[in-house]
PDB file of C-alpha atoms in Angstrom:
ATOM      1  CA  MET Z   5      75.833 192.150 107.065  1.00  0.00           C
ATOM      2  CA  ASN Z   6      77.698 188.922 107.266  1.00  0.00           C
ATOM      3  CA  HIS Z   7      75.623 185.899 106.925  1.00  0.00           C
ATOM      4  CA  LEU Z   8      76.633 182.737 108.180  1.00  0.00           C
ATOM      5  CA  VAL Z   9      78.887 179.795 105.774  1.00  0.00           C
ATOM      6  CA  ASP Z  10      78.400 175.694 106.080  1.00  0.00           C
ATOM      7  CA  GLN Z  11      82.554 175.352 106.621  1.00  0.00           C
ATOM      8  CA  ARG Z  12      82.552 171.684 106.919  1.00  0.00           C
ATOM      9  CA  PRO Z  13      84.159 169.918 103.771  1.00  0.00           C
ATOM     10  CA  PRO Z  14      80.952 168.159 100.715  1.00  0.00           C
ATOM     11  CA  PRO Z  15      80.788 164.815 101.600  1.00  0.00           C
ATOM     12  CA  ASP Z  16      83.059 162.117 100.303  1.00  0.00           C
ATOM     13  CA  PRO Z  17      81.250 160.951  96.952  1.00  0.00           C
ATOM     14  CA  PRO Z  18      80.544 157.188  97.387  1.00  0.00           C
ATOM     15  CA  THR Z  19      82.544 154.682  96.377  1.00  0.00           C
ATOM     16  CA  MET Z  20      82.683 151.042  95.858  1.00  0.00           C
ATOM     17  CA  GLN Z  21      83.767 150.396  99.310  1.00  0.00           C
ATOM     18  CA  ARG Z  22      81.623 151.890 101.616  1.00  0.00           C
ATOM     19  CA  TRP Z  23      78.544 150.653  98.647  1.00  0.00           C
ATOM     20  CA  VAL Z  24      80.087 147.235  99.129  1.00  0.00           C
ATOM     21  CA  LYS Z  25      80.206 147.315 103.066  1.00  0.00           C
ATOM     22  CA  ARG Z  26      76.876 148.892 103.218  1.00  0.00           C
ATOM     23  CA  ARG Z  27      75.335 146.171 100.848  1.00  0.00           C
ATOM     24  CA  GLY Z  28      77.143 143.402 102.554  1.00  0.00           C
ATOM     25  CA  LEU Z  29      76.104 144.883 106.290  1.00  0.00           C
ATOM     26  CA  GLU Z  30      72.445 144.771 104.266  1.00  0.00           C
ATOM     27  CA  ILE Z  31      72.171 141.648 103.326  1.00  0.00           C
ATOM     28  CA  LEU Z  32      74.142 140.065 106.739  1.00  0.00           C
ATOM     29  CA  GLY Z  33      71.355 141.311 108.640  1.00  0.00           C
ATOM     30  CA  TRP Z  34      68.916 140.467 106.191  1.00  0.00           C
ATOM     31  CA  THR Z  35      69.729 136.088 106.176  1.00  0.00           C
ATOM     32  CA  LEU Z  36      70.363 136.937 110.633  1.00  0.00           C
ATOM     33  CA  VAL Z  37      66.852 138.194 110.432  1.00  0.00           C
ATOM     34  CA  VAL Z  38      65.074 135.554 108.067  1.00  0.00           C
ATOM     35  CA  ALA Z  39      67.204 132.500 109.775  1.00  0.00           C
ATOM     36  CA  GLY Z  40      65.680 133.640 112.997  1.00  0.00           C
ATOM     37  CA  ALA Z  41      62.374 134.012 112.102  1.00  0.00           C
ATOM     38  CA  ALA Z  42      62.220 130.666 111.102  1.00  0.00           C
ATOM     39  CA  GLY Z  43      64.859 129.765 114.014  1.00  0.00           C
ATOM     40  CA  LEU Z  44      61.296 130.480 115.798  1.00  0.00           C
ATOM     41  CA  VAL Z  45      59.747 127.414 114.890  1.00  0.00           C
ATOM     42  CA  LEU Z  46      62.577 125.684 114.178  1.00  0.00           C
ATOM     43  CA  PRO Z  47      65.402 124.143 116.360  1.00  0.00           C
ATOM     44  CA  GLY Z  48      67.788 126.506 117.023  1.00  0.00           C
ATOM     45  CA  PRO Z  49      68.231 129.848 118.342  1.00  0.00           C
ATOM     46  CA  GLY Z  50      65.500 132.178 116.612  1.00  0.00           C
ATOM     47  CA  LEU Z  51      65.602 135.143 119.091  1.00  0.00           C
ATOM     48  CA  LEU Z  52      68.959 135.741 118.802  1.00  0.00           C
ATOM     49  CA  LEU Z  53      69.072 135.345 115.443  1.00  0.00           C
ATOM     50  CA  LEU Z  54      66.611 137.461 115.359  1.00  0.00           C
ATOM     51  CA  ALA Z  55      67.577 140.110 116.833  1.00  0.00           C
ATOM     52  CA  SER Z  56      71.317 140.089 116.272  1.00  0.00           C
ATOM     53  CA  GLY Z  57      69.520 140.480 112.452  1.00  0.00           C
ATOM     54  CA  LEU Z  58      67.531 143.713 113.664  1.00  0.00           C
ATOM     55  CA  ALA Z  59      70.776 144.970 115.142  1.00  0.00           C
ATOM     56  CA  VAL Z  60      72.562 144.990 112.086  1.00  0.00           C
ATOM     57  CA  LEU Z  61      69.710 146.744 110.425  1.00  0.00           C
ATOM     58  CA  ALA Z  62      69.498 148.871 113.520  1.00  0.00           C
ATOM     59  CA  THR Z  63      72.553 150.768 111.922  1.00  0.00           C
ATOM     60  CA  ARG Z  64      71.078 151.780 108.692  1.00  0.00           C
ATOM     61  CA  TYR Z  65      67.297 152.110 109.290  1.00  0.00           C
ATOM     62  CA  ALA Z  66      64.784 153.614 112.000  1.00  0.00           C
ATOM     63  CA  TRP Z  67      62.689 151.011 112.049  1.00  0.00           C
ATOM     64  CA  ALA Z  68      65.079 148.131 112.467  1.00  0.00           C
ATOM     65  CA  ARG Z  69      66.010 149.826 115.919  1.00  0.00           C
ATOM     66  CA  ARG Z  70      61.938 150.405 116.842  1.00  0.00           C
ATOM     67  CA  ARG Z  71      61.814 146.951 116.066  1.00  0.00           C
ATOM     68  CA  LEU Z  72      65.463 145.799 117.872  1.00  0.00           C
ATOM     69  CA  VAL Z  73      63.520 147.709 121.526  1.00  0.00           C
ATOM     70  CA  PRO Z  74      61.102 144.439 122.615  1.00  0.00           C
ATOM     71  CA  VAL Z  75      62.747 141.621 121.261  1.00  0.00           C
ATOM     72  CA  LYS Z  76      65.973 143.038 123.321  1.00  0.00           C
ATOM     73  CA  ALA Z  77      63.620 143.479 126.236  1.00  0.00           C
ATOM     74  CA  ARG Z  78      61.840 140.019 125.657  1.00  0.00           C
ATOM     75  CA  ALA Z  79      65.007 138.439 125.103  1.00  0.00           C
ATOM     76  CA  ARG Z  80      66.329 139.416 128.844  1.00  0.00           C
ATOM     77  CA  ARG Z  81      63.064 138.969 129.846  1.00  0.00           C
ATOM     78  CA  LEU Z  82      63.014 135.410 128.769  1.00  0.00           C
ATOM     79  CA  ALA Z  83      66.877 134.763 130.228  1.00  0.00           C
ATOM     80  CA  ALA Z  84      66.126 135.798 133.818  1.00  0.00           C
ATOM     81  CA  GLN Z  85      62.995 133.394 133.259  1.00  0.00           C
ATOM     82  CA  GLY Z  86      65.334 130.583 131.907  1.00  0.00           C
ATOM     83  CA  VAL Z  87      67.632 130.071 135.352  1.00  0.00           C
ATOM     84  CA  SER Z  88      65.017 132.549 137.770  1.00  0.00           C
ATOM     85  CA  THR Z  89      65.033 128.387 139.805  1.00  0.00           C
ATOM     86  CA  TRP Z  90      67.733 125.128 139.751  1.00  0.00           C
ATOM     87  CA  PRO Z  91      65.176 123.291 138.483  1.00  0.00           C
ATOM     88  CA  LYS Z  92      65.958 125.093 135.614  1.00  0.00           C
ATOM     89  CA  VAL Z  93      69.105 126.237 135.329  1.00  0.00           C
ATOM     90  CA  VAL Z  94      69.238 122.052 135.144  1.00  0.00           C
ATOM     91  CA  LEU Z  95      66.991 121.411 132.779  1.00  0.00           C
ATOM     92  CA  SER Z  96      67.918 123.701 130.542  1.00  0.00           C
ATOM     93  CA  THR Z  97      71.506 122.377 130.473  1.00  0.00           C
ATOM     94  CA  LEU Z  98      70.799 118.926 130.257  1.00  0.00           C
ATOM     95  CA  GLY Z  99      68.571 120.134 127.084  1.00  0.00           C
ATOM     96  CA  ALA Z 100      71.871 121.864 125.609  1.00  0.00           C
ATOM     97  CA  LEU Z 101      73.376 118.994 126.196  1.00  0.00           C
ATOM     98  CA  CYS Z 102      70.749 116.401 124.285  1.00  0.00           C
ATOM     99  CA  LEU Z 103      70.783 118.996 121.615  1.00  0.00           C
ATOM    100  CA  THR Z 104      74.660 118.975 121.083  1.00  0.00           C
ATOM    101  CA  ALA Z 105      75.155 114.803 121.478  1.00  0.00           C
ATOM    102  CA  LEU Z 106      71.532 114.862 118.728  1.00  0.00           C
ATOM    103  CA  GLY Z 107      73.689 116.726 116.213  1.00  0.00           C
ATOM    104  CA  VAL Z 108      76.481 114.249 116.961  1.00  0.00           C
ATOM    105  CA  VAL Z 109      74.001 111.315 116.054  1.00  0.00           C
ATOM    106  CA  TRP Z 110      72.857 112.688 113.719  1.00  0.00           C
ATOM    107  CA  GLY Z 111      76.193 113.846 112.298  1.00  0.00           C
ATOM    108  CA  ILE Z 112      77.691 110.274 112.073  1.00  0.00           C
ATOM    109  CA  ARG Z 113      74.157 109.400 111.203  1.00  0.00           C
ATOM    110  CA  PRO Z 114      74.302 105.602 112.054  1.00  0.00           C
ATOM    111  CA  GLU Z 115      71.444 102.918 110.224  1.00  0.00           C
ATOM    112  CA  ALA Z 116      68.128 103.851 110.228  1.00  0.00           C
ATOM    113  CA  PRO Z 117      66.896 101.499 112.768  1.00  0.00           C
ATOM    114  CA  GLY Z 118      63.870  98.940 111.619  1.00  0.00           C
ATOM    115  CA  TRP Z 119      60.948 101.304 112.379  1.00  0.00           C
ATOM    116  CA  TRP Z 120      62.104 103.126 110.649  1.00  0.00           C
ATOM    117  CA  PRO Z 121      58.848 103.852 108.058  1.00  0.00           C
ATOM    118  CA  LEU Z 122      60.232 105.787 104.826  1.00  0.00           C
ATOM    119  CA  ALA Z 123      62.902 105.189 102.906  1.00  0.00           C
ATOM    120  CA  ASP Z 124      66.932 104.491 104.795  1.00  0.00           C
ATOM    121  CA  GLY Z 125      67.511 107.597 102.323  1.00  0.00           C
ATOM    122  CA  TRP Z 126      65.079 109.420 104.664  1.00  0.00           C
ATOM    123  CA  TRP Z 127      66.459 109.053 107.940  1.00  0.00           C
ATOM    124  CA  LEU Z 128      68.434 111.863 109.369  1.00  0.00           C
ATOM    125  CA  VAL Z 129      69.071 113.448 106.176  1.00  0.00           C
ATOM    126  CA  GLY Z 130      71.887 116.825 106.193  1.00  0.00           C
ATOM    127  CA  GLY Z 131      74.414 114.379 107.745  1.00  0.00           C
ATOM    128  CA  TRP Z 132      77.411 116.936 109.382  1.00  0.00           C
ATOM    129  CA  GLY Z 133      75.199 119.990 108.026  1.00  0.00           C
ATOM    130  CA  ALA Z 134      72.326 119.823 110.240  1.00  0.00           C
ATOM    131  CA  GLY Z 135      74.268 117.989 112.870  1.00  0.00           C
ATOM    132  CA  ALA Z 136      75.954 120.814 112.710  1.00  0.00           C
ATOM    133  CA  THR Z 137      73.650 123.630 113.501  1.00  0.00           C
ATOM    134  CA  LEU Z 138      72.246 121.729 116.135  1.00  0.00           C
ATOM    135  CA  ILE Z 139      75.956 121.161 117.893  1.00  0.00           C
ATOM    136  CA  PHE Z 140      76.298 125.224 116.956  1.00  0.00           C
ATOM    137  CA  SER Z 141      72.821 125.242 118.691  1.00  0.00           C
ATOM    138  CA  GLY Z 142      73.415 122.605 121.379  1.00  0.00           C
ATOM    139  CA  VAL Z 143      77.240 124.834 122.344  1.00  0.00           C
ATOM    140  CA  LEU Z 144      75.303 128.521 122.091  1.00  0.00           C
ATOM    141  CA  ALA Z 145      73.052 127.122 124.178  1.00  0.00           C
ATOM    142  CA  LEU Z 146      74.497 126.196 126.733  1.00  0.00           C
ATOM    143  CA  VAL Z 147      77.125 129.717 126.726  1.00  0.00           C
ATOM    144  CA  LEU Z 148      73.718 131.586 126.682  1.00  0.00           C
ATOM    145  CA  ILE Z 149      72.552 129.541 130.062  1.00  0.00           C
ATOM    146  CA  VAL Z 150      75.469 130.615 131.753  1.00  0.00           C
ATOM    147  CA  TYR Z 151      75.952 133.916 130.598  1.00  0.00           C
ATOM    148  CA  SER Z 152      72.878 134.106 132.530  1.00  0.00           C
ATOM    149  CA  PHE Z 153      73.333 133.053 135.009  1.00  0.00           C
ATOM    150  CA  ARG Z 154      76.261 134.709 136.015  1.00  0.00           C
ATOM    151  CA  ARG Z 155      74.045 138.224 134.998  1.00  0.00           C
ATOM    152  CA  PHE Z 156      70.429 137.305 136.951  1.00  0.00           C
ATOM    153  CA  ARG Z 157      71.255 135.622 139.654  1.00  0.00           C
TER     154      ARG Z 157
END
């Protein structure tokens, strides 16, 4: 009797390049997940970062694929709600522009006002590092508003 024999060649042994790529993707995924979780309570695109991190991790893990589905659904629902009426579109756009302007002011770091109760060193801590993240968040918000408007309206 003729037995079926697997004719596929054996898998390639793991190479250093593949190992580095896999670990790099895991580090990137977890970094995005942690930043996204922080962004849910701090200023920043938390849900977007969380979804991005889960998407990266979903290439390797089934649990991440399962968690990604509700996060993507919530992100789509919020995007649709954000552009459901003209006042929401206008307020969202103004909020994104204010966030971007705040980032510029934070980066320029004007002198502390007279009403500031703490030492001047605590006024707008972070300089351009914090300002750049605010600017990035504002620009990203504008891009997402345009995307949501085109997709859901």
